[in-house]
Amino acid sequence: MSAVDNVLERFLNQKPPIINESLIVRATTDIEKVASSMRRLAVSASEHDTPQGREQAAKALKKIKDARIVFSTCAGAGLGLVRKLEFGLVVVDEASQIVEPVALIPLVKGSERAILVGDQPASEVLNHDRSLFERLYLEADSPDVRKCMLDIQYRFNASLAAFPSKRFYEGRLRSGIDDSVRQIPPSAFPWPTKKVGRVFISCDTPESLGSSSKKNEGQVQLVKNIVRLLQAPPNSGPGAQKAPAVPKNSVSIALLTPYSRQSKELSNLNLVDCHAYTIDGVQGREFDIVIFSTVRCNEEGEIGFMDDERRLNVAWTRARYGRIVIGDRHTLEHHELWKDALQDCEEVVLPTD
């Protein structure tokens, strides 16, 4: 699902509805690229030369003009029928991830006001040119440009918020979620407690080198075992959780990794209700449980581009209930950033069959 469809889906899931669905349009020049669940709102913004095509375009243009809210990518705002329109207010989400020329496309369409929303400490994850968001946030000195930090988050409880707040947000990030609301769903996985969802699992299998990316087969198999435990009912032995098991499809699980090769290996597991992502491709998304395969395991303690606060920030802030980090402590703790991060986790050992 694209970033704009992800935002649209979350917008539509608000209860009670913010606005009648009939007043919302997802404008695109390629409907096939719109998420299937969002296509009922999709309107083709393509222009046509044939009489029939022009008639269809006229109807589409009217629908777009009649909408109160138009969802589009930044690039899409400069294509087809949409490029002819002006908007009084433009909201650019994930603005810290968009290079400046692309961010300007929707902003030069006669808008009276613009709101750029982004995560400055997690900006430039893609290592592109500086974003317009970051330039304005750090350098803007004008009464016409104001900045503020939304310092209350509603994704995870205070336990998961503590480290990101201290490390990345100068202690200013607060949780608007009561700990009792974000208790970990019961399962056979050995969480320290129902409220502690910060776990590290050791894996000393060496990484496999590739021409352009890396993988770690030992961590792949460990992920498979972890998912099996997360989707199994609690054990019936002494001290086991007594709550009933949560149905598999009610808990979303992300398999997160820095490396595209490892992401492909995780996808090939074909685990039910699990999806694999790279860090650079998961910005803006959230999941109930995140399993983070760090991949790196070598005698030299090299971790490459993982020694990056912005990437770690993204990885550490995707989970609603629990974050499970898999890695080699010897390799990771060569770096101050990761040594600090692992102190935020409680190490557990998986039960043997």
PDB file of C-alpha atoms in Angstrom, residues 179-347:
ATOM      1  CA  ASP A 179      -0.468   1.510  30.105  1.00  0.00           C
ATOM      2  CA  SER A 180      -3.576  -0.576  30.747  1.00  0.00           C
ATOM      3  CA  VAL A 181      -4.844   0.178  27.225  1.00  0.00           C
ATOM      4  CA  ARG A 182      -1.664  -1.059  25.535  1.00  0.00           C
ATOM      5  CA  GLN A 183      -1.115  -4.364  27.294  1.00  0.00           C
ATOM      6  CA  ILE A 184       0.529  -7.008  25.125  1.00  0.00           C
ATOM      7  CA  PRO A 185      -1.899  -9.500  23.539  1.00  0.00           C
ATOM      8  CA  PRO A 186      -1.609 -12.899  25.276  1.00  0.00           C
ATOM      9  CA  SER A 187       0.374 -15.577  23.477  1.00  0.00           C
ATOM     10  CA  ALA A 188       3.001 -18.265  24.037  1.00  0.00           C
ATOM     11  CA  PHE A 189       5.818 -15.738  23.522  1.00  0.00           C
ATOM     12  CA  PRO A 190       7.830 -15.185  26.748  1.00  0.00           C
ATOM     13  CA  TRP A 191       7.258 -11.470  27.298  1.00  0.00           C
ATOM     14  CA  PRO A 192       8.784 -10.346  30.638  1.00  0.00           C
ATOM     15  CA  THR A 193       5.365  -8.985  31.704  1.00  0.00           C
ATOM     16  CA  LYS A 194       2.157  -7.864  30.027  1.00  0.00           C
ATOM     17  CA  LYS A 195       3.410  -4.269  30.164  1.00  0.00           C
ATOM     18  CA  VAL A 196       7.028  -4.774  29.060  1.00  0.00           C
ATOM     19  CA  GLY A 197       7.146  -4.988  25.279  1.00  0.00           C
ATOM     20  CA  ARG A 198      10.844  -4.185  24.807  1.00  0.00           C
ATOM     21  CA  VAL A 199      12.650  -7.444  24.112  1.00  0.00           C
ATOM     22  CA  PHE A 200      16.052  -8.485  22.761  1.00  0.00           C
ATOM     23  CA  ILE A 201      16.811 -12.016  21.533  1.00  0.00           C
ATOM     24  CA  SER A 202      20.413 -13.012  20.899  1.00  0.00           C
ATOM     25  CA  CYS A 203      21.448 -14.667  17.634  1.00  0.00           C
ATOM     26  CA  ASP A 204      25.120 -15.288  16.833  1.00  0.00           C
ATOM     27  CA  THR A 205      24.652 -16.722  13.335  1.00  0.00           C
ATOM     28  CA  PRO A 206      27.122 -14.890  11.041  1.00  0.00           C
ATOM     29  CA  GLU A 207      25.691 -12.605   8.375  1.00  0.00           C
ATOM     30  CA  SER A 208      25.885 -13.616   4.712  1.00  0.00           C
ATOM     31  CA  LEU A 209      27.484 -11.101   2.378  1.00  0.00           C
ATOM     32  CA  GLY A 210      25.917 -10.241  -0.955  1.00  0.00           C
ATOM     33  CA  SER A 211      26.863  -8.033  -3.860  1.00  0.00           C
ATOM     34  CA  SER A 212      24.501  -5.249  -2.834  1.00  0.00           C
ATOM     35  CA  SER A 213      22.726  -6.363   0.345  1.00  0.00           C
ATOM     36  CA  LYS A 214      22.979  -8.781   3.264  1.00  0.00           C
ATOM     37  CA  LYS A 215      20.979 -11.519   4.932  1.00  0.00           C
ATOM     38  CA  ASN A 216      21.177 -13.707   8.024  1.00  0.00           C
ATOM     39  CA  GLU A 217      19.597 -17.146   7.738  1.00  0.00           C
ATOM     40  CA  GLY A 218      19.804 -17.818  11.476  1.00  0.00           C
ATOM     41  CA  GLN A 219      17.749 -14.715  12.168  1.00  0.00           C
ATOM     42  CA  VAL A 220      15.232 -15.707   9.482  1.00  0.00           C
ATOM     43  CA  GLN A 221      14.597 -19.010  11.250  1.00  0.00           C
ATOM     44  CA  LEU A 222      14.400 -17.227  14.585  1.00  0.00           C
ATOM     45  CA  VAL A 223      11.746 -14.892  13.184  1.00  0.00           C
ATOM     46  CA  LYS A 224       9.761 -17.937  12.069  1.00  0.00           C
ATOM     47  CA  ASN A 225       9.867 -19.379  15.597  1.00  0.00           C
ATOM     48  CA  ILE A 226       8.933 -16.050  17.184  1.00  0.00           C
ATOM     49  CA  VAL A 227       5.885 -15.661  14.949  1.00  0.00           C
ATOM     50  CA  ARG A 228       4.802 -19.208  15.795  1.00  0.00           C
ATOM     51  CA  LEU A 229       4.903 -18.330  19.504  1.00  0.00           C
ATOM     52  CA  LEU A 230       3.129 -15.007  19.000  1.00  0.00           C
ATOM     53  CA  GLN A 231       0.301 -16.743  17.181  1.00  0.00           C
ATOM     54  CA  ALA A 232       0.001 -19.630  19.663  1.00  0.00           C
ATOM     55  CA  PRO A 233      -2.234 -19.554  22.761  1.00  0.00           C
ATOM     56  CA  PRO A 234      -0.614 -19.013  26.160  1.00  0.00           C
ATOM     57  CA  ASN A 235       0.860 -22.108  27.787  1.00  0.00           C
ATOM     58  CA  SER A 236      -1.123 -23.769  30.533  1.00  0.00           C
ATOM     59  CA  GLY A 237       1.805 -24.275  32.889  1.00  0.00           C
ATOM     60  CA  PRO A 238       2.516 -22.432  36.167  1.00  0.00           C
ATOM     61  CA  GLY A 239       2.715 -18.666  35.780  1.00  0.00           C
ATOM     62  CA  ALA A 240       1.201 -18.696  32.313  1.00  0.00           C
ATOM     63  CA  GLN A 241      -1.097 -15.927  31.188  1.00  0.00           C
ATOM     64  CA  LYS A 242      -4.710 -16.902  31.755  1.00  0.00           C
ATOM     65  CA  ALA A 243      -6.344 -14.711  29.119  1.00  0.00           C
ATOM     66  CA  PRO A 244      -7.680 -16.420  25.994  1.00  0.00           C
ATOM     67  CA  ALA A 245      -5.532 -16.378  22.880  1.00  0.00           C
ATOM     68  CA  VAL A 246      -6.089 -13.541  20.452  1.00  0.00           C
ATOM     69  CA  PRO A 247      -7.130 -14.673  16.950  1.00  0.00           C
ATOM     70  CA  LYS A 248      -4.222 -14.438  14.504  1.00  0.00           C
ATOM     71  CA  ASN A 249      -5.824 -11.910  12.214  1.00  0.00           C
ATOM     72  CA  SER A 250      -6.512  -9.476  15.073  1.00  0.00           C
ATOM     73  CA  VAL A 251      -2.793  -8.827  15.667  1.00  0.00           C
ATOM     74  CA  SER A 252      -0.682  -7.178  12.972  1.00  0.00           C
ATOM     75  CA  ILE A 253       2.958  -8.279  12.871  1.00  0.00           C
ATOM     76  CA  ALA A 254       5.686  -6.482  10.924  1.00  0.00           C
ATOM     77  CA  LEU A 255       8.952  -8.205  10.036  1.00  0.00           C
ATOM     78  CA  LEU A 256      11.340  -5.278   9.884  1.00  0.00           C
ATOM     79  CA  THR A 257      14.965  -5.221   8.732  1.00  0.00           C
ATOM     80  CA  PRO A 258      17.488  -2.712   7.357  1.00  0.00           C
ATOM     81  CA  TYR A 259      18.364  -4.863   4.339  1.00  0.00           C
ATOM     82  CA  SER A 260      16.311  -5.568   1.212  1.00  0.00           C
ATOM     83  CA  ARG A 261      17.833  -9.031   0.827  1.00  0.00           C
ATOM     84  CA  GLN A 262      16.774  -9.996   4.353  1.00  0.00           C
ATOM     85  CA  SER A 263      13.332  -8.511   3.725  1.00  0.00           C
ATOM     86  CA  LYS A 264      12.950 -10.781   0.712  1.00  0.00           C
ATOM     87  CA  GLU A 265      14.005 -13.805   2.771  1.00  0.00           C
ATOM     88  CA  LEU A 266      11.436 -12.914   5.423  1.00  0.00           C
ATOM     89  CA  SER A 267       8.724 -12.447   2.794  1.00  0.00           C
ATOM     90  CA  ASN A 268       9.521 -15.887   1.404  1.00  0.00           C
ATOM     91  CA  LEU A 269       8.514 -17.420   4.739  1.00  0.00           C
ATOM     92  CA  ASN A 270       4.900 -16.685   3.747  1.00  0.00           C
ATOM     93  CA  LEU A 271       3.842 -16.311   7.363  1.00  0.00           C
ATOM     94  CA  VAL A 272       0.141 -15.712   7.976  1.00  0.00           C
ATOM     95  CA  ASP A 273      -0.794 -12.122   8.892  1.00  0.00           C
ATOM     96  CA  CYS A 274       2.847 -10.988   8.708  1.00  0.00           C
ATOM     97  CA  HIS A 275       4.461  -8.598   6.250  1.00  0.00           C
ATOM     98  CA  ALA A 276       8.143  -7.815   5.712  1.00  0.00           C
ATOM     99  CA  TYR A 277       9.489  -4.280   5.311  1.00  0.00           C
ATOM    100  CA  THR A 278      12.797  -2.464   5.165  1.00  0.00           C
ATOM    101  CA  ILE A 279      13.284   0.452   7.547  1.00  0.00           C
ATOM    102  CA  ASP A 280      13.434   2.873   4.637  1.00  0.00           C
ATOM    103  CA  GLY A 281      10.053   1.627   3.398  1.00  0.00           C
ATOM    104  CA  VAL A 282       8.077   1.581   6.636  1.00  0.00           C
ATOM    105  CA  GLN A 283       8.075   5.243   7.660  1.00  0.00           C
ATOM    106  CA  GLY A 284       4.592   6.370   8.680  1.00  0.00           C
ATOM    107  CA  ARG A 285       3.215   2.881   9.296  1.00  0.00           C
ATOM    108  CA  GLU A 286       2.418   1.190  12.607  1.00  0.00           C
ATOM    109  CA  PHE A 287       1.795  -2.372  13.759  1.00  0.00           C
ATOM    110  CA  ASP A 288       0.778  -4.230  16.901  1.00  0.00           C
ATOM    111  CA  ILE A 289       4.045  -6.184  17.096  1.00  0.00           C
ATOM    112  CA  VAL A 290       7.347  -5.439  15.333  1.00  0.00           C
ATOM    113  CA  ILE A 291      10.053  -8.083  14.959  1.00  0.00           C
ATOM    114  CA  PHE A 292      13.281  -6.308  14.021  1.00  0.00           C
ATOM    115  CA  SER A 293      15.968  -8.483  12.406  1.00  0.00           C
ATOM    116  CA  THR A 294      19.202  -6.481  12.578  1.00  0.00           C
ATOM    117  CA  VAL A 295      21.097  -8.997  10.326  1.00  0.00           C
ATOM    118  CA  ARG A 296      24.620  -7.848  11.210  1.00  0.00           C
ATOM    119  CA  CYS A 297      26.864 -10.358  12.988  1.00  0.00           C
ATOM    120  CA  ASN A 298      30.618 -10.206  12.414  1.00  0.00           C
ATOM    121  CA  GLU A 299      33.847 -10.238  14.419  1.00  0.00           C
ATOM    122  CA  GLU A 300      34.765  -6.707  13.369  1.00  0.00           C
ATOM    123  CA  GLY A 301      31.598  -5.206  14.859  1.00  0.00           C
ATOM    124  CA  GLU A 302      30.695  -3.494  11.600  1.00  0.00           C
ATOM    125  CA  ILE A 303      27.067  -2.439  11.143  1.00  0.00           C
ATOM    126  CA  GLY A 304      27.311  -0.048   8.191  1.00  0.00           C
ATOM    127  CA  PHE A 305      24.359   2.304   7.703  1.00  0.00           C
ATOM    128  CA  MET A 306      22.618   0.883  10.782  1.00  0.00           C
ATOM    129  CA  ASP A 307      24.737   3.264  12.861  1.00  0.00           C
ATOM    130  CA  ASP A 308      22.192   5.974  12.116  1.00  0.00           C
ATOM    131  CA  GLU A 309      19.922   7.562  14.719  1.00  0.00           C
ATOM    132  CA  ARG A 310      17.224   8.320  12.162  1.00  0.00           C
ATOM    133  CA  ARG A 311      16.887   4.696  11.087  1.00  0.00           C
ATOM    134  CA  LEU A 312      16.916   3.483  14.681  1.00  0.00           C
ATOM    135  CA  ASN A 313      14.231   6.030  15.528  1.00  0.00           C
ATOM    136  CA  VAL A 314      11.988   4.688  12.769  1.00  0.00           C
ATOM    137  CA  ALA A 315      12.548   1.073  13.825  1.00  0.00           C
ATOM    138  CA  TRP A 316      11.949   1.795  17.520  1.00  0.00           C
ATOM    139  CA  THR A 317       8.666   3.657  17.005  1.00  0.00           C
ATOM    140  CA  ARG A 318       6.563   1.402  14.745  1.00  0.00           C
ATOM    141  CA  ALA A 319       5.048  -0.935  17.383  1.00  0.00           C
ATOM    142  CA  ARG A 320       1.863  -0.356  19.373  1.00  0.00           C
ATOM    143  CA  TYR A 321       2.294  -3.201  21.874  1.00  0.00           C
ATOM    144  CA  GLY A 322       5.676  -4.879  21.568  1.00  0.00           C
ATOM    145  CA  ARG A 323       9.055  -4.643  19.850  1.00  0.00           C
ATOM    146  CA  ILE A 324      11.262  -7.735  19.500  1.00  0.00           C
ATOM    147  CA  VAL A 325      14.860  -7.069  18.411  1.00  0.00           C
ATOM    148  CA  ILE A 326      17.000  -9.935  17.085  1.00  0.00           C
ATOM    149  CA  GLY A 327      20.745  -9.474  16.843  1.00  0.00           C
ATOM    150  CA  ASP A 328      24.274 -10.202  17.967  1.00  0.00           C
ATOM    151  CA  ARG A 329      25.061  -8.160  21.060  1.00  0.00           C
ATOM    152  CA  HIS A 330      28.844  -8.332  20.457  1.00  0.00           C
ATOM    153  CA  THR A 331      28.461  -6.761  17.013  1.00  0.00           C
ATOM    154  CA  LEU A 332      25.874  -4.150  17.925  1.00  0.00           C
ATOM    155  CA  GLU A 333      27.434  -2.927  21.163  1.00  0.00           C
ATOM    156  CA  HIS A 334      30.587  -1.835  19.346  1.00  0.00           C
ATOM    157  CA  HIS A 335      28.545   1.306  18.692  1.00  0.00           C
ATOM    158  CA  GLU A 336      27.401   3.734  21.387  1.00  0.00           C
ATOM    159  CA  LEU A 337      24.008   4.244  19.724  1.00  0.00           C
ATOM    160  CA  TRP A 338      23.173   0.557  19.778  1.00  0.00           C
ATOM    161  CA  LYS A 339      24.677  -0.039  23.214  1.00  0.00           C
ATOM    162  CA  ASP A 340      22.282   2.585  24.520  1.00  0.00           C
ATOM    163  CA  ALA A 341      19.376   1.133  22.528  1.00  0.00           C
ATOM    164  CA  LEU A 342      19.871  -2.420  23.785  1.00  0.00           C
ATOM    165  CA  GLN A 343      19.817  -1.193  27.370  1.00  0.00           C
ATOM    166  CA  ASP A 344      16.196  -0.308  26.627  1.00  0.00           C
ATOM    167  CA  CYS A 345      15.439  -3.998  25.959  1.00  0.00           C
ATOM    168  CA  GLU A 346      15.058  -6.984  28.256  1.00  0.00           C
ATOM    169  CA  GLU A 347      16.763 -10.100  26.929  1.00  0.00           C
TER     170      GLU A 347
END
